[in-house]
Amino acid sequence: MKCRKCGRPAVINMRQHKLALCEEHFLEWVLEQTRRAIDRYHMFAPDDKVLVAVSGGKDSLSLWDVLLRLGYRAEGLYIKLGVEEGAYSDKSLGYVERFAAERGGVHFQVVDVKVTYGMSVLEVARARHRGHKACSVCGLIKRHIMNRVAYEGGYSCIATGHNLDDEVAVLMQNTLRWQVGYLARQSPVLPATHPRLARKVKPFVHLYERETAAYALVRGIDYIYDECPYAVGATTLFYKDLLNQLEERSPGAKLSFYLSFLRAREQGLTFTEQTRLELHDCPRCGQPTTAPGLCAFCRLWEN
Ligand code: Q46
Ligand code: ZN
Ligand code: ZN
């Protein structure tokens, strides 16, 4: 297989685009695709300060790399959850630190959940939500911290490394259950609905997971291969697998499922967002909550 642009040996063949590219042109192509998504969905402007949520994995580190190469003011945020199994948190932080050091010490900050709030994610999950999975508590904590850091640091938005496979897996789950509220909100850009909530953007939303993985590989970005130990068996993985079978039979199926969903929604063919709940400001942290009194995050740390 030869690169369509220069005829040298291709390193990747993207059947959904009928496009094979060599190393150099593939790296260029990823930058261009990302830049286009940022512009197309009006994610952020060239002089905006962007907070990139980095986990040490291939998607978030590749995203950070691409944003820096595109000349954006992209700074990192690593949230140390305190996952001790397989020294997961320490290892993944190590990858983020090396990434930043190799790029002349680009700015990033670490929020260590245990140091800041007194308990690691797992400890608080055990103490508060017996029988609940760590992930629900973890999601709540990560959202709170991202919003807080973005607000305090004056960032215009939070960028996450979600790729097309992530988005399509969620879309399929929501569609199969007709989760109207979730479908109405699933978007490459989630606007801020409160001054304390940052806008969320997903610049890799048009890239397949195999492309973000190839980008990290070709660019020489070292990342943590293992998933968080609690992610094992997650339903999303099942849907990803299912969608890959579909893609195998019909190249481009994932991309077109996602893009036609966005188009349908734009044309008003899906659902209007459910009536907004009235929001109250949490008396402790100031972030909005749906019921008066402490927000779910602050209640976690009570007593
Ligand atoms: S939610 Fe669950 Fe993830 Fe938190 S506990 Fe690990 S798997 S990191 S995206
Ligand atoms: Zn080429
Ligand atoms: Zn609160």
GROMACS .gro file of C-alpha atoms and ligand atoms in nm:
model
  314
    1MET     CA    1   0.000   0.000   0.000
    2LYS     CA    2   0.134   0.342  -0.094
    3CYS     CA    3   0.075   0.688   0.049
    4ARG     CA    4  -0.181   0.870  -0.159
    5LYS     CA    5   0.010   1.197  -0.127
    6CYS     CA    6   0.369   1.095  -0.197
    7GLY     CA    7   0.378   0.732  -0.304
    8ARG     CA    8   0.605   0.619  -0.022
    9PRO     CA    9   0.503   0.310   0.180
   10ALA     CA   10   0.187   0.375   0.381
   11VAL     CA   11   0.176   0.314   0.757
   12ILE     CA   12  -0.202   0.326   0.780
   13ASN     CA   13  -0.497   0.257   0.556
   14MET     CA   14  -0.818   0.426   0.661
   15ARG     CA   15  -1.087   0.240   0.475
   16GLN     CA   16  -1.365   0.475   0.578
   17HIS     CA   17  -1.182   0.757   0.397
   18LYS     CA   18  -1.031   0.534   0.125
   19LEU     CA   19  -0.704   0.689   0.230
   20ALA     CA   20  -0.362   0.535   0.290
   21LEU     CA   21  -0.083   0.758   0.421
   22CYS     CA   22   0.287   0.742   0.506
   23GLU     CA   23   0.416   0.845   0.848
   24GLU     CA   24   0.473   1.206   0.762
   25HIS     CA   25   0.143   1.260   0.585
   26PHE     CA   26  -0.053   1.069   0.848
   27LEU     CA   27   0.081   1.294   1.125
   28GLU     CA   28  -0.008   1.598   0.916
   29TRP     CA   29  -0.354   1.457   0.845
   30VAL     CA   30  -0.431   1.406   1.217
   31LEU     CA   31  -0.338   1.769   1.289
   32GLU     CA   32  -0.556   1.887   1.004
   33GLN     CA   33  -0.854   1.674   1.108
   34THR     CA   34  -0.829   1.805   1.464
   35ARG     CA   35  -0.798   2.165   1.355
   36ARG     CA   36  -1.105   2.125   1.134
   37ALA     CA   37  -1.312   1.974   1.415
   38ILE     CA   38  -1.211   2.261   1.646
   39ASP     CA   39  -1.322   2.516   1.386
   40ARG     CA   40  -1.629   2.334   1.266
   41TYR     CA   41  -1.780   2.301   1.612
   42HIS     CA   42  -1.641   2.636   1.734
   43MET     CA   43  -1.460   2.470   2.021
   44PHE     CA   44  -1.212   2.746   2.105
   45ALA     CA   45  -1.022   3.034   1.953
   46PRO     CA   46  -0.644   3.051   1.892
   47ASP     CA   47  -0.574   3.266   2.198
   48ASP     CA   48  -0.800   3.077   2.438
   49LYS     CA   49  -0.640   2.901   2.731
   50VAL     CA   50  -0.740   2.536   2.709
   51LEU     CA   51  -0.723   2.285   2.992
   52VAL     CA   52  -0.648   1.935   2.864
   53ALA     CA   53  -0.760   1.655   3.095
   54VAL     CA   54  -0.476   1.405   3.072
   55SER     CA   55  -0.481   1.051   3.207
   56GLY     CA   56  -0.151   0.922   3.071
   57GLY     CA   57  -0.335   0.724   2.802
   58LYS     CA   58  -0.291   0.747   2.426
   59ASP     CA   59  -0.591   0.967   2.351
   60SER     CA   60  -0.533   1.243   2.601
   61LEU     CA   61  -0.157   1.262   2.547
   62SER     CA   62  -0.197   1.260   2.169
   63LEU     CA   63  -0.456   1.534   2.200
   64TRP     CA   64  -0.228   1.747   2.413
   65ASP     CA   65   0.055   1.692   2.163
   66VAL     CA   66  -0.164   1.788   1.867
   67LEU     CA   67  -0.300   2.102   2.036
   68LEU     CA   68   0.052   2.216   2.122
   69ARG     CA   69   0.168   2.155   1.765
   70LEU     CA   70  -0.129   2.350   1.635
   71GLY     CA   71  -0.008   2.639   1.850
   72TYR     CA   72  -0.285   2.644   2.110
   73ARG     CA   73  -0.224   2.745   2.470
   74ALA     CA   74  -0.294   2.397   2.598
   75GLU     CA   75  -0.214   2.317   2.960
   76GLY     CA   76  -0.258   1.982   3.129
   77LEU     CA   77  -0.455   1.866   3.429
   78TYR     CA   78  -0.383   1.527   3.580
   79ILE     CA   79  -0.618   1.407   3.852
   80LYS     CA   80  -0.452   1.154   4.077
   81LEU     CA   81  -0.730   0.918   4.179
   82GLY     CA   82  -0.518   0.698   4.405
   83VAL     CA   83  -0.568   0.368   4.222
   84GLU     CA   84  -0.310   0.146   4.387
   85GLU     CA   85  -0.372  -0.175   4.196
   86GLY     CA   86  -0.072  -0.228   3.975
   87ALA     CA   87   0.050   0.115   4.089
   88TYR     CA   88  -0.184   0.245   3.820
   89SER     CA   89  -0.200   0.607   3.939
   90ASP     CA   90   0.175   0.640   3.994
   91LYS     CA   91   0.254   0.485   3.658
   92SER     CA   92   0.009   0.694   3.461
   93LEU     CA   93   0.131   1.014   3.628
   94GLY     CA   94   0.485   0.913   3.530
   95TYR     CA   95   0.385   0.913   3.161
   96VAL     CA   96   0.233   1.259   3.193
   97GLU     CA   97   0.543   1.393   3.366
   98ARG     CA   98   0.774   1.252   3.100
   99PHE     CA   99   0.552   1.388   2.823
  100ALA     CA  100   0.568   1.739   2.973
  101ALA     CA  101   0.942   1.720   3.041
  102GLU     CA  102   1.015   1.613   2.682
  103ARG     CA  103   0.829   1.919   2.560
  104GLY     CA  104   1.033   2.167   2.755
  105GLY     CA  105   0.822   2.148   3.067
  106VAL     CA  106   0.484   2.251   2.927
  107HIS     CA  107   0.260   2.359   3.210
  108PHE     CA  108   0.044   2.102   3.385
  109GLN     CA  109  -0.096   2.060   3.729
  110VAL     CA  110  -0.172   1.759   3.939
  111VAL     CA  111  -0.464   1.735   4.178
  112ASP     CA  112  -0.408   1.448   4.416
  113VAL     CA  113  -0.753   1.352   4.544
  114LYS     CA  114  -0.626   1.196   4.865
  115VAL     CA  115  -0.393   1.483   4.951
  116THR     CA  116  -0.656   1.746   4.869
  117TYR     CA  117  -0.968   1.586   5.014
  118GLY     CA  118  -0.837   1.329   5.262
  119MET     CA  119  -0.940   1.006   5.086
  120SER     CA  120  -0.861   0.843   4.754
  121VAL     CA  121  -1.143   0.776   4.509
  122LEU     CA  122  -1.156   0.413   4.609
  123GLU     CA  123  -1.161   0.491   4.980
  124VAL     CA  124  -1.445   0.735   4.944
  125ALA     CA  125  -1.634   0.493   4.719
  126ARG     CA  126  -1.601   0.225   4.986
  127ALA     CA  127  -1.699   0.455   5.268
  128ARG     CA  128  -1.994   0.621   5.099
  129HIS     CA  129  -2.134   0.394   4.840
  130ARG     CA  130  -2.104   0.041   4.958
  131GLY     CA  131  -2.196  -0.181   4.670
  132HIS     CA  132  -2.152   0.104   4.424
  133LYS     CA  133  -1.882   0.088   4.166
  134ALA     CA  134  -1.582   0.314   4.209
  135CYS     CA  135  -1.659   0.462   3.866
  136SER     CA  136  -1.971   0.652   3.964
  137VAL     CA  137  -1.792   0.825   4.251
  138CYS     CA  138  -1.486   0.871   4.035
  139GLY     CA  139  -1.684   1.042   3.758
  140LEU     CA  140  -1.842   1.279   4.008
  141ILE     CA  141  -1.506   1.368   4.162
  142LYS     CA  142  -1.332   1.417   3.827
  143ARG     CA  143  -1.608   1.644   3.695
  144HIS     CA  144  -1.597   1.856   4.008
  145ILE     CA  145  -1.220   1.896   4.002
  146MET     CA  146  -1.208   1.974   3.629
  147ASN     CA  147  -1.471   2.243   3.672
  148ARG     CA  148  -1.297   2.389   3.975
  149VAL     CA  149  -0.953   2.401   3.814
  150ALA     CA  150  -1.091   2.549   3.491
  151TYR     CA  151  -1.282   2.816   3.684
  152GLU     CA  152  -0.995   2.909   3.912
  153GLY     CA  153  -0.737   2.907   3.634
  154GLY     CA  154  -0.943   3.111   3.388
  155TYR     CA  155  -0.951   2.841   3.119
  156SER     CA  156  -1.202   2.886   2.840
  157CYS     CA  157  -1.280   2.515   2.820
  158ILE     CA  158  -1.177   2.163   2.912
  159ALA     CA  159  -1.061   1.939   2.629
  160THR     CA  160  -1.087   1.563   2.666
  161GLY     CA  161  -0.940   1.293   2.445
  162HIS     CA  162  -1.268   1.118   2.358
  163ASN     CA  163  -1.240   0.966   2.013
  164LEU     CA  164  -1.508   0.861   1.768
  165ASP     CA  165  -1.523   0.505   1.901
  166ASP     CA  166  -1.592   0.637   2.251
  167GLU     CA  167  -1.866   0.864   2.125
  168VAL     CA  168  -2.029   0.605   1.902
  169ALA     CA  169  -2.030   0.344   2.178
  170VAL     CA  170  -2.213   0.586   2.406
  171LEU     CA  171  -2.444   0.687   2.124
  172MET     CA  172  -2.537   0.328   2.058
  173GLN     CA  173  -2.602   0.259   2.425
  174ASN     CA  174  -2.821   0.565   2.452
  175THR     CA  175  -3.004   0.489   2.130
  176LEU     CA  176  -3.081   0.131   2.224
  177ARG     CA  177  -3.243   0.258   2.541
  178TRP     CA  178  -3.382   0.578   2.385
  179GLN     CA  179  -3.221   0.783   2.659
  180VAL     CA  180  -3.366   1.104   2.523
  181GLY     CA  181  -3.204   1.333   2.779
  182TYR     CA  182  -2.857   1.189   2.714
  183LEU     CA  183  -2.904   1.196   2.338
  184ALA     CA  184  -3.001   1.561   2.351
  185ARG     CA  185  -2.678   1.641   2.532
  186GLN     CA  186  -2.430   1.418   2.348
  187SER     CA  187  -2.220   1.659   2.149
  188PRO     CA  188  -1.863   1.748   2.050
  189VAL     CA  189  -1.912   2.066   2.254
  190LEU     CA  190  -2.100   2.086   2.580
  191PRO     CA  191  -2.173   2.450   2.653
  192ALA     CA  192  -2.127   2.587   3.003
  193THR     CA  193  -2.465   2.620   3.171
  194HIS     CA  194  -2.331   2.799   3.477
  195PRO     CA  195  -2.035   3.032   3.537
  196ARG     CA  196  -1.872   2.765   3.755
  197LEU     CA  197  -1.908   2.492   3.495
  198ALA     CA  198  -1.654   2.490   3.215
  199ARG     CA  199  -1.736   2.422   2.853
  200LYS     CA  200  -1.632   2.068   2.751
  201VAL     CA  201  -1.489   2.000   2.408
  202LYS     CA  202  -1.375   1.685   2.227
  203PRO     CA  203  -1.139   1.776   1.942
  204PHE     CA  204  -1.072   1.408   1.849
  205VAL     CA  205  -1.437   1.338   1.787
  206HIS     CA  206  -1.382   1.254   1.418
  207LEU     CA  207  -1.084   1.023   1.473
  208TYR     CA  208  -1.116   0.648   1.510
  209GLU     CA  209  -0.947   0.491   1.808
  210ARG     CA  210  -0.703   0.307   1.582
  211GLU     CA  211  -0.600   0.644   1.441
  212THR     CA  212  -0.529   0.803   1.778
  213ALA     CA  213  -0.334   0.488   1.873
  214ALA     CA  214  -0.141   0.506   1.544
  215TYR     CA  215  -0.073   0.874   1.603
  216ALA     CA  216   0.080   0.804   1.945
  217LEU     CA  217   0.286   0.522   1.801
  218VAL     CA  218   0.417   0.709   1.497
  219ARG     CA  219   0.482   1.025   1.698
  220GLY     CA  220   0.667   0.824   1.961
  221ILE     CA  221   0.442   0.921   2.250
  222ASP     CA  222   0.491   0.684   2.537
  223TYR     CA  223   0.164   0.614   2.716
  224ILE     CA  224   0.010   0.376   2.965
  225TYR     CA  225  -0.132   0.078   2.775
  226ASP     CA  226  -0.339  -0.063   3.056
  227GLU     CA  227  -0.686   0.064   3.120
  228CYS     CA  228  -0.775   0.165   3.474
  229PRO     CA  229  -0.828  -0.171   3.655
  230TYR     CA  230  -1.189  -0.073   3.726
  231ALA     CA  231  -1.270  -0.020   3.362
  232VAL     CA  232  -1.244  -0.391   3.290
  233GLY     CA  233  -1.573  -0.532   3.176
  234ALA     CA  234  -1.723  -0.191   3.118
  235THR     CA  235  -2.023  -0.211   2.888
  236THR     CA  236  -1.868   0.046   2.657
  237LEU     CA  237  -1.603  -0.210   2.560
  238PHE     CA  238  -1.876  -0.451   2.457
  239TYR     CA  239  -2.038  -0.190   2.233
  240LYS     CA  240  -1.703  -0.092   2.083
  241ASP     CA  241  -1.647  -0.452   1.988
  242LEU     CA  242  -1.991  -0.477   1.833
  243LEU     CA  243  -1.938  -0.157   1.636
  244ASN     CA  244  -1.602  -0.279   1.511
  245GLN     CA  245  -1.772  -0.586   1.368
  246LEU     CA  246  -2.013  -0.358   1.189
  247GLU     CA  247  -1.727  -0.142   1.063
  248GLU     CA  248  -1.547  -0.450   0.935
  249ARG     CA  249  -1.845  -0.536   0.715
  250SER     CA  250  -1.919  -0.181   0.618
  251PRO     CA  251  -1.625   0.062   0.638
  252GLY     CA  252  -1.732   0.405   0.754
  253ALA     CA  253  -2.037   0.276   0.946
  254LYS     CA  254  -1.920   0.425   1.276
  255LEU     CA  255  -1.840   0.765   1.130
  256SER     CA  256  -2.165   0.789   0.939
  257PHE     CA  257  -2.372   0.675   1.239
  258TYR     CA  258  -2.220   0.957   1.442
  259LEU     CA  259  -2.231   1.229   1.178
  260SER     CA  260  -2.587   1.152   1.076
  261PHE     CA  261  -2.691   1.162   1.440
  262LEU     CA  262  -2.539   1.510   1.475
  263ARG     CA  263  -2.702   1.623   1.150
  264ALA     CA  264  -3.042   1.489   1.252
  265ARG     CA  265  -3.021   1.670   1.579
  266GLU     CA  266  -2.913   1.991   1.413
  267GLN     CA  267  -3.221   1.968   1.192
  268GLY     CA  268  -3.437   1.925   1.498
  269LEU     CA  269  -3.520   1.568   1.405
  270THR     CA  270  -3.441   1.424   1.741
  271PHE     CA  271  -3.534   1.570   2.070
  272THR     CA  272  -3.546   1.899   2.240
  273GLU     CA  273  -3.354   1.917   2.559
  274GLN     CA  274  -3.568   1.842   2.859
  275THR     CA  275  -3.672   2.141   3.059
  276ARG     CA  276  -3.371   2.269   3.246
  277LEU     CA  277  -3.373   2.192   3.611
  278GLU     CA  278  -3.352   2.486   3.841
  279LEU     CA  279  -2.997   2.517   3.972
  280HIS     CA  280  -2.883   2.624   4.317
  281ASP     CA  281  -2.530   2.717   4.413
  282CYS     CA  282  -2.365   2.480   4.658
  283PRO     CA  283  -2.293   2.680   4.976
  284ARG     CA  284  -1.953   2.514   5.016
  285CYS     CA  285  -1.792   2.495   4.672
  286GLY     CA  286  -2.013   2.728   4.469
  287GLN     CA  287  -2.078   2.479   4.188
  288PRO     CA  288  -2.439   2.436   4.082
  289THR     CA  289  -2.657   2.159   4.218
  290THR     CA  290  -3.015   2.059   4.144
  291ALA     CA  291  -3.135   2.062   4.506
  292PRO     CA  292  -3.074   2.331   4.767
  293GLY     CA  293  -2.792   2.249   5.012
  294LEU     CA  294  -2.457   2.081   4.956
  295CYS     CA  295  -2.384   1.937   4.611
  296ALA     CA  296  -2.324   1.564   4.562
  297PHE     CA  297  -1.947   1.621   4.559
  298CYS     CA  298  -1.940   1.808   4.889
  299ARG     CA  299  -2.174   1.555   5.049
  300LEU     CA  300  -1.920   1.283   4.968
  301TRP     CA  301  -1.673   1.432   5.213
  302GLU     CA  302  -1.915   1.503   5.497
  303ASN     CA  303  -1.806   1.347   5.831
  304Q46     S1  304  -1.418   0.614   3.609
  304Q46    FE1  305  -1.377   0.406   3.673
  304Q46    FE2  306  -1.248   0.545   3.489
  304Q46    FE3  307  -1.239   0.626   3.740
  304Q46     S2  308  -1.240   0.432   3.843
  304Q46    FE4  309  -1.108   0.404   3.666
  304Q46     S3  310  -1.249   0.325   3.514
  304Q46     S4  311  -1.070   0.609   3.602
  304Q46     S5  312  -1.263   0.656   3.299
  305ZN      ZN  313   0.322   1.047   0.211
  306ZN      ZN  314  -2.031   2.162   4.661
   0.00000   0.00000   0.00000
